[in-house]
Coordinates of C-alpha atoms in Angstrom, one line a residue:
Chain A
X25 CA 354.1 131.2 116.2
X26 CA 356.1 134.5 114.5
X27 CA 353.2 136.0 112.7
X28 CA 354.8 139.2 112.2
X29 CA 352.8 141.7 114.4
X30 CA 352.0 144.1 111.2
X31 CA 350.3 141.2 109.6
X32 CA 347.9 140.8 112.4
X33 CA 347.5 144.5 112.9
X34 CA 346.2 144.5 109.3
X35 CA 344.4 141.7 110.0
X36 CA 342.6 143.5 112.7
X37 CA 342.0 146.5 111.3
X38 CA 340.2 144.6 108.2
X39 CA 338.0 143.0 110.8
X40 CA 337.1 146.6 111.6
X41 CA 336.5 148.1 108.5
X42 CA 334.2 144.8 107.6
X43 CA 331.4 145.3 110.1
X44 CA 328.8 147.5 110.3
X45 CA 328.6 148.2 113.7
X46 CA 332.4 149.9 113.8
X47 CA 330.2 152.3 111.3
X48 CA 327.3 152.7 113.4
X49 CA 329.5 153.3 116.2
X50 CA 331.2 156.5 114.8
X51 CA 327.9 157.6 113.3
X52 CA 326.7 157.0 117.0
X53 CA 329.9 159.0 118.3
X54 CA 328.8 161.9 115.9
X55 CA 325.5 162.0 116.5
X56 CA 325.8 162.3 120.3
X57 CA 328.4 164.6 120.0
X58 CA 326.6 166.9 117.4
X59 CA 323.5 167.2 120.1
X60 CA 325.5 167.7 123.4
X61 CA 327.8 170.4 121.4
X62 CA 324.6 172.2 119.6
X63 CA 322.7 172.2 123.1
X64 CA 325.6 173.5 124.8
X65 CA 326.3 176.5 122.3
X66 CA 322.9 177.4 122.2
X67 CA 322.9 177.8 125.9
X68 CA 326.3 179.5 125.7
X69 CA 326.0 183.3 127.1
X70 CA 322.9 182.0 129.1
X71 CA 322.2 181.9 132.8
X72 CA 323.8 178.4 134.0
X73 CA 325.3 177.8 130.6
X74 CA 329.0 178.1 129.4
X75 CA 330.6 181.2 128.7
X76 CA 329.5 183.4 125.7
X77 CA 331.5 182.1 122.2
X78 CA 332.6 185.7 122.1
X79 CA 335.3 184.0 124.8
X80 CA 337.7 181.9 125.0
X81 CA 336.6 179.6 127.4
X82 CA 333.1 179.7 126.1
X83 CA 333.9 178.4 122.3
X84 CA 337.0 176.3 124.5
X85 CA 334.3 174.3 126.1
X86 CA 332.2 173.7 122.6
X87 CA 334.8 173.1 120.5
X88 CA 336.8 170.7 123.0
X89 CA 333.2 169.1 124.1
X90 CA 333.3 166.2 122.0
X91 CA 334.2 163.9 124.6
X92 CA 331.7 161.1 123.3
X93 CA 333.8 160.6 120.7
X94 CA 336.2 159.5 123.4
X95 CA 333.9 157.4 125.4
X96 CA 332.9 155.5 122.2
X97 CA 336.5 155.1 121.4
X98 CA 337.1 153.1 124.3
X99 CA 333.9 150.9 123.4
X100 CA 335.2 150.2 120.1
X101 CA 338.1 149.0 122.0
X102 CA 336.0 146.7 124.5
X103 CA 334.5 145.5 121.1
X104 CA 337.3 144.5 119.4
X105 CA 338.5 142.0 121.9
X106 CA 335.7 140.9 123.7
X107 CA 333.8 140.3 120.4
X108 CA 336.0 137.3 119.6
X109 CA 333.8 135.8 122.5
X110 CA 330.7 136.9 121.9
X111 CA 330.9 135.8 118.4
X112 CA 333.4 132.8 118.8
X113 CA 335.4 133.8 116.5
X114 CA 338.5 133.5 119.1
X115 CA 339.5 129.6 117.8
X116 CA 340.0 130.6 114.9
X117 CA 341.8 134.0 115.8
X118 CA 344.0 131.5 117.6
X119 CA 344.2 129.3 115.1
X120 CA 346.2 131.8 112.9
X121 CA 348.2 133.3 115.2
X122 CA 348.6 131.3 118.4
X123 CA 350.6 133.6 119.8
X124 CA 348.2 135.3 122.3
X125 CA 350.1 138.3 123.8
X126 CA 350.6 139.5 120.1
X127 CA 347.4 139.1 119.5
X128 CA 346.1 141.2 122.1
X129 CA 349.1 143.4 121.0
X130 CA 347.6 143.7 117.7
X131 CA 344.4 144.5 118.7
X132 CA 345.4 147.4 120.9
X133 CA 347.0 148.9 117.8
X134 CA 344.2 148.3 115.9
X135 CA 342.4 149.5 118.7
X136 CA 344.0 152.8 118.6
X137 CA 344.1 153.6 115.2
X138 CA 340.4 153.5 115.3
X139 CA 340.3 155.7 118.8
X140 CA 342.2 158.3 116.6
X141 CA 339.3 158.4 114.0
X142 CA 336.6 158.7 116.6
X143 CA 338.1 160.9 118.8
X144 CA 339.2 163.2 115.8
X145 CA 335.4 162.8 114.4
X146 CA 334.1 164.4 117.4
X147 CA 336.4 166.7 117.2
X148 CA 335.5 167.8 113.9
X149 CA 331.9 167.8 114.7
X150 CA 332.4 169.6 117.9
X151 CA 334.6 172.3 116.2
X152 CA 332.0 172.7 113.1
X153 CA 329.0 173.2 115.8
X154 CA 331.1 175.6 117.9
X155 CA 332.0 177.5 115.1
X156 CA 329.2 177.7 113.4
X157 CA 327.4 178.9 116.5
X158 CA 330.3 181.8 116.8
X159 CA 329.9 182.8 112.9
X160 CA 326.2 182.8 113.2
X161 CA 325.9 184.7 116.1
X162 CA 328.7 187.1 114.4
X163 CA 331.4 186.9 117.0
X164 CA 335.0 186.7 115.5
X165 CA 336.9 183.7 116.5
X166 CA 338.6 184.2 119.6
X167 CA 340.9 181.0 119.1
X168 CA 343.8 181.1 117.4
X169 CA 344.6 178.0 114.7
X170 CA 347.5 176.7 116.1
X171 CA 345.3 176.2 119.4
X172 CA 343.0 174.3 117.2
X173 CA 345.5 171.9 115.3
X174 CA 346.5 171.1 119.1
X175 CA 343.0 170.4 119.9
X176 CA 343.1 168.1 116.8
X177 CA 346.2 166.5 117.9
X178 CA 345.2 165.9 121.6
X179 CA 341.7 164.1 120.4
X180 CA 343.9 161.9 118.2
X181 CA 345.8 160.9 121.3
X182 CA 343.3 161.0 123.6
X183 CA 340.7 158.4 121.5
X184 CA 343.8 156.1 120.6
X185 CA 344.5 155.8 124.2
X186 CA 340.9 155.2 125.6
X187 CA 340.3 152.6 123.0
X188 CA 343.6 150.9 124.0
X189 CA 342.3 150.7 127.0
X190 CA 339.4 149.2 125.8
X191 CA 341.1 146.7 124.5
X192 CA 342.7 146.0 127.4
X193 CA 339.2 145.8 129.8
X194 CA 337.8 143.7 127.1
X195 CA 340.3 140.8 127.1
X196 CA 340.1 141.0 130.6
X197 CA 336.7 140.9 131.0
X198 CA 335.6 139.1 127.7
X199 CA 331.8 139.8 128.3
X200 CA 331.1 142.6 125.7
X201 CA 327.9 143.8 127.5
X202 CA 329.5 144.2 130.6
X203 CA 333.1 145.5 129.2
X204 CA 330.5 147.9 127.3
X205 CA 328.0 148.9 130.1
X206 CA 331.8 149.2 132.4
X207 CA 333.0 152.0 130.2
X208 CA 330.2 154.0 130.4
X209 CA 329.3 153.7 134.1
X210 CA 333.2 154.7 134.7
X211 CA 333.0 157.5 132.9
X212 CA 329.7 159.3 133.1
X213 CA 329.2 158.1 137.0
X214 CA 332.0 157.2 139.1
X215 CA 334.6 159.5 137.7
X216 CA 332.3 162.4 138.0
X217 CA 332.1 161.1 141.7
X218 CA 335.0 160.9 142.2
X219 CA 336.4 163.8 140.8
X220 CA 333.5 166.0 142.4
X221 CA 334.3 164.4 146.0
X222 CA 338.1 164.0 145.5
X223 CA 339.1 167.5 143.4
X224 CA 343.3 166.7 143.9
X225 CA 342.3 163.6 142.5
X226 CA 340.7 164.3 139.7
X227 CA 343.1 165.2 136.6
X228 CA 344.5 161.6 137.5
X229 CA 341.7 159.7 136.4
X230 CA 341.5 158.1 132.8
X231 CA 338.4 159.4 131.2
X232 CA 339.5 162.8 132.6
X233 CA 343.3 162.3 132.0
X234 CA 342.0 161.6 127.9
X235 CA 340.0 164.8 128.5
X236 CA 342.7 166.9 129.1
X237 CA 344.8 166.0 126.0
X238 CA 341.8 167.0 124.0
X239 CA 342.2 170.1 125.5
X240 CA 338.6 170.2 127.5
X241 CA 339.1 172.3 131.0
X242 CA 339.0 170.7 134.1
X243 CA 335.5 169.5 134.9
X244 CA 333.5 170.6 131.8
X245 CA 334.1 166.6 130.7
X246 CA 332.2 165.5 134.0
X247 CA 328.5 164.7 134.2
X248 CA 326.1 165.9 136.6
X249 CA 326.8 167.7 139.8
X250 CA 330.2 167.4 139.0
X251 CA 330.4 169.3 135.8
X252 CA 331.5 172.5 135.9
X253 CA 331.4 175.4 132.9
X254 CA 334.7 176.5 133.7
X255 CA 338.0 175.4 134.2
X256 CA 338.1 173.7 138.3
X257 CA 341.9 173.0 139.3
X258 CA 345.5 172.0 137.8
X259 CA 344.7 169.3 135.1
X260 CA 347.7 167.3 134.2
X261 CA 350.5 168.3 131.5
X262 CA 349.7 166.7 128.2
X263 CA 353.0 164.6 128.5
X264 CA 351.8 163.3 132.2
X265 CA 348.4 162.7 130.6
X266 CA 349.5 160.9 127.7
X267 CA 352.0 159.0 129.8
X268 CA 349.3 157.9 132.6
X269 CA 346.7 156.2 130.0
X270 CA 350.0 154.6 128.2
X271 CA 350.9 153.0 131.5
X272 CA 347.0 152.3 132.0
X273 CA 347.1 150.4 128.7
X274 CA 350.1 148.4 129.2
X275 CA 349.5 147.9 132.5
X276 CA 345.8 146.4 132.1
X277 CA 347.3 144.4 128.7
X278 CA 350.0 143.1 131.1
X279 CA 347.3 141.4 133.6
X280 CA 345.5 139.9 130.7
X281 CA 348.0 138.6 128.6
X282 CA 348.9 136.7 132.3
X283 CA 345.5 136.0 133.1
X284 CA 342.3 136.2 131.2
X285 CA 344.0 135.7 127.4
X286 CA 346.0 132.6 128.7
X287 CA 342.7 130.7 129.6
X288 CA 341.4 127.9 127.7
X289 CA 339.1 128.3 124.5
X290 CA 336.6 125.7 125.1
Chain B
X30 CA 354.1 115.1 105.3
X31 CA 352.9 115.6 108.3
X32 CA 351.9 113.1 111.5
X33 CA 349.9 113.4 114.2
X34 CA 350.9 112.4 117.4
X35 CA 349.3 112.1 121.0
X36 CA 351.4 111.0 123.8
X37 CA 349.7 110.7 127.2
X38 CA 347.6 113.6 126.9
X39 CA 345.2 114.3 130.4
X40 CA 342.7 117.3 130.5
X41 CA 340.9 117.6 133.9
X42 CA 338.0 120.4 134.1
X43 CA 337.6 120.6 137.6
X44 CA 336.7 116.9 139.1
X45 CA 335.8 115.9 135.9
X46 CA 338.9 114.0 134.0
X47 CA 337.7 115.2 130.3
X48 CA 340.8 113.4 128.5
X49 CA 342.5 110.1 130.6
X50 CA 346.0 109.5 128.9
X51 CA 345.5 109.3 125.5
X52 CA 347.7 108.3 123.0
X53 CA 347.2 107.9 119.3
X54 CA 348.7 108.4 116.1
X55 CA 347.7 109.6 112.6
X56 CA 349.4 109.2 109.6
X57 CA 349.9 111.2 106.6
X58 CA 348.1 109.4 103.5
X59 CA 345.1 108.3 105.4
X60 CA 341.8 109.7 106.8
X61 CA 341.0 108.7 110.3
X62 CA 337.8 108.9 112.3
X63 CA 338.0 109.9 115.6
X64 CA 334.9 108.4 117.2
X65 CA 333.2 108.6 120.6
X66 CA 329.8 108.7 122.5
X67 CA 328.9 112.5 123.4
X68 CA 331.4 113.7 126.3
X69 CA 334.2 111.4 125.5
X70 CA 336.5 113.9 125.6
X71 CA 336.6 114.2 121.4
X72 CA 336.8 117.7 121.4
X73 CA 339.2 118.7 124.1
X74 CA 341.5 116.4 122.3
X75 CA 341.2 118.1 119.4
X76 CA 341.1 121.7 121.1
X77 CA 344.9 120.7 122.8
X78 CA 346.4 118.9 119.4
X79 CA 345.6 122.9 118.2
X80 CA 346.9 124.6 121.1
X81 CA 343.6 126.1 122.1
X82 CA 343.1 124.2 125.5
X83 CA 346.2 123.5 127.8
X84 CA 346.9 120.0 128.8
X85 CA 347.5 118.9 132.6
X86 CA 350.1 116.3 131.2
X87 CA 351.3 114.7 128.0
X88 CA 352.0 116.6 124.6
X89 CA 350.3 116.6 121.3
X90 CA 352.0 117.0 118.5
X91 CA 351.8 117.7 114.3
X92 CA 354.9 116.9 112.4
X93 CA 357.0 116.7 115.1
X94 CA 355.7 120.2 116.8
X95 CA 353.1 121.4 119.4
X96 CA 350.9 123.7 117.5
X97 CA 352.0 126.8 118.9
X98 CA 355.3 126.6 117.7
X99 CA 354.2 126.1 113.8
X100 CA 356.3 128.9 112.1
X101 CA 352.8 129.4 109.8
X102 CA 350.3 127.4 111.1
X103 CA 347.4 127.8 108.7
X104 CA 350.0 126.6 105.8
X105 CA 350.7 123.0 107.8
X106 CA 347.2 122.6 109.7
X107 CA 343.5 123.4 108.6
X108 CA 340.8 122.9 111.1
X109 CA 337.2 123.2 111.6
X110 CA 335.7 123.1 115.2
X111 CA 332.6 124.5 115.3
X112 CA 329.9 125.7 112.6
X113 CA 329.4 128.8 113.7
X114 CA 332.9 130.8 114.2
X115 CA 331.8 133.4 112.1
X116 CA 331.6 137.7 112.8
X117 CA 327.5 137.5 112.2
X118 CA 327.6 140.5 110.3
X119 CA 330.9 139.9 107.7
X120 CA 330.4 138.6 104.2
X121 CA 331.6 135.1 103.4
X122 CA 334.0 136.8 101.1
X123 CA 335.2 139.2 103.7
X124 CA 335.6 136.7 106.0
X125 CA 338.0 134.4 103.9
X126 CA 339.8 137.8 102.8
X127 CA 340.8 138.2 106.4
X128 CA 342.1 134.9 106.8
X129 CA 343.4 134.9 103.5
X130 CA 345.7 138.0 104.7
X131 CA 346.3 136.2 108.8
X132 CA 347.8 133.2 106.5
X133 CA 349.7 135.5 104.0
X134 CA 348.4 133.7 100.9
X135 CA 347.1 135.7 97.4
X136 CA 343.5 137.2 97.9
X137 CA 342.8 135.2 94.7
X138 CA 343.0 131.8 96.4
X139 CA 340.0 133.3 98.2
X140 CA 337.6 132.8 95.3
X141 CA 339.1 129.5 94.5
X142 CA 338.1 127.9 98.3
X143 CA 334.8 129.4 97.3
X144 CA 334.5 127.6 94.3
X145 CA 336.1 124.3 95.7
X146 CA 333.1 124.4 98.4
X147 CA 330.2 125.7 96.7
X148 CA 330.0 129.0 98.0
X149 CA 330.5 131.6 95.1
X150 CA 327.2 132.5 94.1
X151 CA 326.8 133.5 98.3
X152 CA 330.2 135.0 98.8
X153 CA 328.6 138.3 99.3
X154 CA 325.9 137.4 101.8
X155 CA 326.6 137.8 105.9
X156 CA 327.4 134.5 107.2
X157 CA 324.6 135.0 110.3
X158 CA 322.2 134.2 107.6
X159 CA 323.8 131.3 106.4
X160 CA 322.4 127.3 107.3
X161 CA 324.6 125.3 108.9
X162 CA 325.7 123.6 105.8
X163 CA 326.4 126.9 104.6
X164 CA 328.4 127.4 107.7
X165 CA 330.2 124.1 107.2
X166 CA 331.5 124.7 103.8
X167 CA 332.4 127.9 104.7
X168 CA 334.4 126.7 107.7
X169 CA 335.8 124.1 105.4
X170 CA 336.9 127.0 102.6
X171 CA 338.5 128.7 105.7
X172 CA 340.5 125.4 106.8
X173 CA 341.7 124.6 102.9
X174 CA 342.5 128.2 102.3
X175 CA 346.6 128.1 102.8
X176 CA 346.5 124.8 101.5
X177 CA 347.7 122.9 104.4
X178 CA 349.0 119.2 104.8
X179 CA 346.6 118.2 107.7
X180 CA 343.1 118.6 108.1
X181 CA 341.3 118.4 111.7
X182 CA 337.8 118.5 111.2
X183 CA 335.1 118.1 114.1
X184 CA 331.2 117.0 112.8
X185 CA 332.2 118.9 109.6
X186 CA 329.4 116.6 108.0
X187 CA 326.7 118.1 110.8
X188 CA 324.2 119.9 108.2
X189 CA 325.3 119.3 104.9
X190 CA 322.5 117.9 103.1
X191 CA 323.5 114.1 101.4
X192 CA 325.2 115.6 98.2
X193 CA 327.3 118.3 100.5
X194 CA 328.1 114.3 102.6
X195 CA 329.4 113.2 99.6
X196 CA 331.2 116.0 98.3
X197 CA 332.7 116.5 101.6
X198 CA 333.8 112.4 101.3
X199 CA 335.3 112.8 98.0
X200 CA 337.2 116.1 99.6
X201 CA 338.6 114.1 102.1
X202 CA 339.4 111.0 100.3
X203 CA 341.8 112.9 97.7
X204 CA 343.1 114.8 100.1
X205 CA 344.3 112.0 101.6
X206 CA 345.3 110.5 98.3
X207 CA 347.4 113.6 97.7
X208 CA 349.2 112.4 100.7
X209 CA 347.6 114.7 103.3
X210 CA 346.9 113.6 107.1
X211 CA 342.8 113.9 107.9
X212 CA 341.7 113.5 111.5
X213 CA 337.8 114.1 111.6
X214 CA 335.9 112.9 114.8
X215 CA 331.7 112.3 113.5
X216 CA 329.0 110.2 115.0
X217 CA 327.5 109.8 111.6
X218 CA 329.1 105.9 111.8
X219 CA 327.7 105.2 108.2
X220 CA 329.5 108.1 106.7
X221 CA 332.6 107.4 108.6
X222 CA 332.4 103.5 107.6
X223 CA 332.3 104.6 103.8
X224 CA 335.2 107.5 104.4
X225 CA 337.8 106.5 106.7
X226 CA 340.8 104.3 106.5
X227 CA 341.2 104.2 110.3
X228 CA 339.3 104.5 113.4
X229 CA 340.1 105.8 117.0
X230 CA 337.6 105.5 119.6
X231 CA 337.7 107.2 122.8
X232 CA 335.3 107.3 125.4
X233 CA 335.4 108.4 129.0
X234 CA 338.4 110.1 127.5
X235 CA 340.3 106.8 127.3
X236 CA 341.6 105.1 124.2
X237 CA 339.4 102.0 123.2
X238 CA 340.6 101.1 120.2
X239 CA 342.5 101.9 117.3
X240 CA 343.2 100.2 113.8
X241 CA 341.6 100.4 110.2
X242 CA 338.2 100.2 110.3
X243 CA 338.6 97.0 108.1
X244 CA 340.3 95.0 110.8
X245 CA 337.5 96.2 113.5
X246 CA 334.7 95.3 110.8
X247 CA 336.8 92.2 110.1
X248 CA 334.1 89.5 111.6
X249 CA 331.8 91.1 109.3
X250 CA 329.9 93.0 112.5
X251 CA 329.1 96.8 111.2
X252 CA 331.2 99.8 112.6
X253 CA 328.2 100.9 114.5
X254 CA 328.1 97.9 116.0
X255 CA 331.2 97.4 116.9
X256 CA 331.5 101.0 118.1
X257 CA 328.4 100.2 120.4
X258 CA 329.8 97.0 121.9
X259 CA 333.5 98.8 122.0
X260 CA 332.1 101.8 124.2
X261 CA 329.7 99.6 126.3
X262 CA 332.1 97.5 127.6
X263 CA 334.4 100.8 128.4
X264 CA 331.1 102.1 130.4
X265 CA 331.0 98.7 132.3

């Protein structure tokens, strides 16, 4: 009943690093993220593409681009506790620690620590392409380093949030496909919907909110119409941001540990 | 040493009534078959006596306590419900490693349940390619890895080949000697004849009997047999 909550938070984070899709999905994360970053600097300077690298705000929107390793943070999350279902390996989660809520709370920790990685792969991956697209095209950096550890900071945040989320949308939903499918369609469609019909509201919603820790300007993290190459309103302070997606988390971890994580494993 | 005890315990799914009042006990020292036609309600007993299903009345209980409140559950109760409650793409090894560190016991003990079940030379394969013997023994090295008084085993004999039936009979049958408490529901009836001490037999999740299977068999009628007759005249 009182396994102690770093025991299972190890115990999660071994169930992690002892599948290969965790693997594939950072190598997934970095792939993605290396060919939406190298297609965006090689546009940068261009007619319709971002700003030159020379800039600020063109080597800001490379370097700060690698928002798929955000959205894939929050899969990992959806994975991690809706693939107890899929692969019924819930009894005997249970079985070892019957204790639900710190179950789920386990996960979400678990689930974060591996957001951090993802979301600070892309931003490695991002920052390597942007600068190596500045160096090679023999522009001197226009960011300072402390900017950059920031950057590295706010991805770290950012990913570990999402993928709490994650967590949190895939114990309440328990289907991985659509927990999986959910994540995507929220973040690529209807926040870029939203955000390019409802502006004020914008740098209040998640996937954006996670954006704007990692430092990427309002509405370069958007998809489609919505995007824009430079910076489109007020986003949130990086406290506020953090703060919103912590209360996200809890909030959605509150519902299912009273709902979805109480129910019967038949 | 730990008993098992069922007080009263109902289970409705909707209109369906999957468990009816059932009450039974199990004591330490003995290996008891829990026995039933398909839909009896075998399972969702089981499921509730481990916390996993909630019941609409009565309590279940193991040395004294509902499941949930074990302080280490693995260490008191090791259980095997279904075959196939393996991550597809995690070694055996990796998968008793993980259990071996949610139950706080020595990684070594992991290569001793793999010995004890058969399953060294393919501790490093990925359980989705293993046969549901495989699966079996693997779920039993899972249950007997913190070395727990009471063992609650549903079909663990389901694809294990004769020689895995009779190692699994011997396992149970010194377990029991060593004074643990063995609940195991099976419809192999010839298998439970030769293993078990006592027998509980549900069906329409009601209890229709209950008593060593020597005292059932006493007229010198077969268990099947009298398991037949037992759950007919329940249906009737």
């Amino acid at each position: 009943m009182t396994a102690r909550l770093d025991r299972l938070v190890r115990v999660e984070l071994r169930k992690l690093a002892t599948t290969r899709l965790s693997y594939g999905l950072l190598a997934t994360s970095a792939g993605l993220t290396a060919l939406w970053t190298t297609l965006e600097a090689s546009r940068a300077g261009t007619s319709g593409g971002p700003a030159p690298l020379s800039s600020y705000s063109g080597l800001t929107s490379i370097v700060t681009g690698g928002v798929w390793g955000l959205i894939l943070a929050a899969v990992l999350g959806v994975i991690i506790s809706s693939g107890e279902f899929r692969h019924h390996t819930a009894t005997l989660t249970y079985l070892a620690a019957p204790d639900r809520s710190r179950v789920l709370a386990a996960k979400a920790v678990a689930g974060a620590v591996g957001g951090a990685v993802f979301g600070l792969a892309g931003y490695a991956v991002a920052a390597t392409v942007g600068l190596a697209f500045t160096a090679a095209r023999g522009y001197h950096v226009p960011i300072g380093a402390i900017t950059f550890v920031n950057w590295g900071f706010g991805h770290l945040a950012a990913g570990a949030l999402l993928a709490a989320i994650g967590v949190t949308v895939g114990s309440l939903v328990r289907s991985q496909l659509a927990g999986v499918i959910g994540v995507f369609v929220w973040s690529i469609i209807i926040e870029s919907l939203l955000g390019g019909l409802f502006t004020a509201l914008r740098p209040y919603l998640p996937y954006t909110a996670a954006t704007t820790l990692a430092g990427t300007p309002l509405g370069s993290a958007s998809f489609g119409p919505a995007r824009s190459t430079v910076a489109v309103g007020v986003p949130l302070p990086f406290a506020a941001a953090a703060a919103l997606l912590a209360a996200i988390a809890l909030t959605g971890a509150a519902v299912a540990a009273r709902t979805t994580v109480r129910r019967d494993i038949t | 040493m730990a008993t098992i005890q069922i007080r009263g315990l109902v289970k409705r799914f909707g209109p369906v009534t999957a468990v009816d009042g059932l009450s039974f006990e199990v004591r330490p020292g003995t290996v008891t078959g829990f026995l039933g036609p398909n839909g009896a309600g075998k399972t969702t007993t089981l499921r509730m006596l481990l916390g996993l299903v909630t019941p609409d009345a009565g309590i279940a209980t193991i040395d004294g306590m509902a499941y949930r409140r074990l302080p280490e559950p693995l260490h008191q109760v090791g259980a095997v419900l279904e075959a196939s409650s393996f991550h597809p793409g995690r070694t055996a090894r990796a998968h008793l490693r993980i259990h071996a560190l949610a139950a706080d016991v020595d990684p070594s003990r992991v290569e001793d349940v793999l010995h004890l079940v058969g399953l060294t030379d393919a501790a490093g394969r990925r359980a989705g390619g293993f046969s549901l013997g495989m699966r079996q023994r693997l779920g039993l090295a899972t249950a007997l890895l913190a070395d727990p008084e009471v063992l609650i085993l549903d079909e663990p004999a389901n694809g294990l080949d004769p020689e895995g039936v009779r190692w699994l009979r011997e396992l149970l049958r010194g377990f029991a000697a060593e004074g643990g408490t063995v609940l195991v529901s099976s419809h192999l009836l010839a298998e439970v004849a030769q293993t078990v001490d006592e027998v509980v037999i549900v069906d329409h999740g009601r209890l229709v009997a209950h008593g060593p299977v020597a005292a059932l068999t006493a007229g010198g009628t077969g268990l099947e047999d009298v398991f037949l007759e037992l759950t007919k005249e329940a249906s009737r």
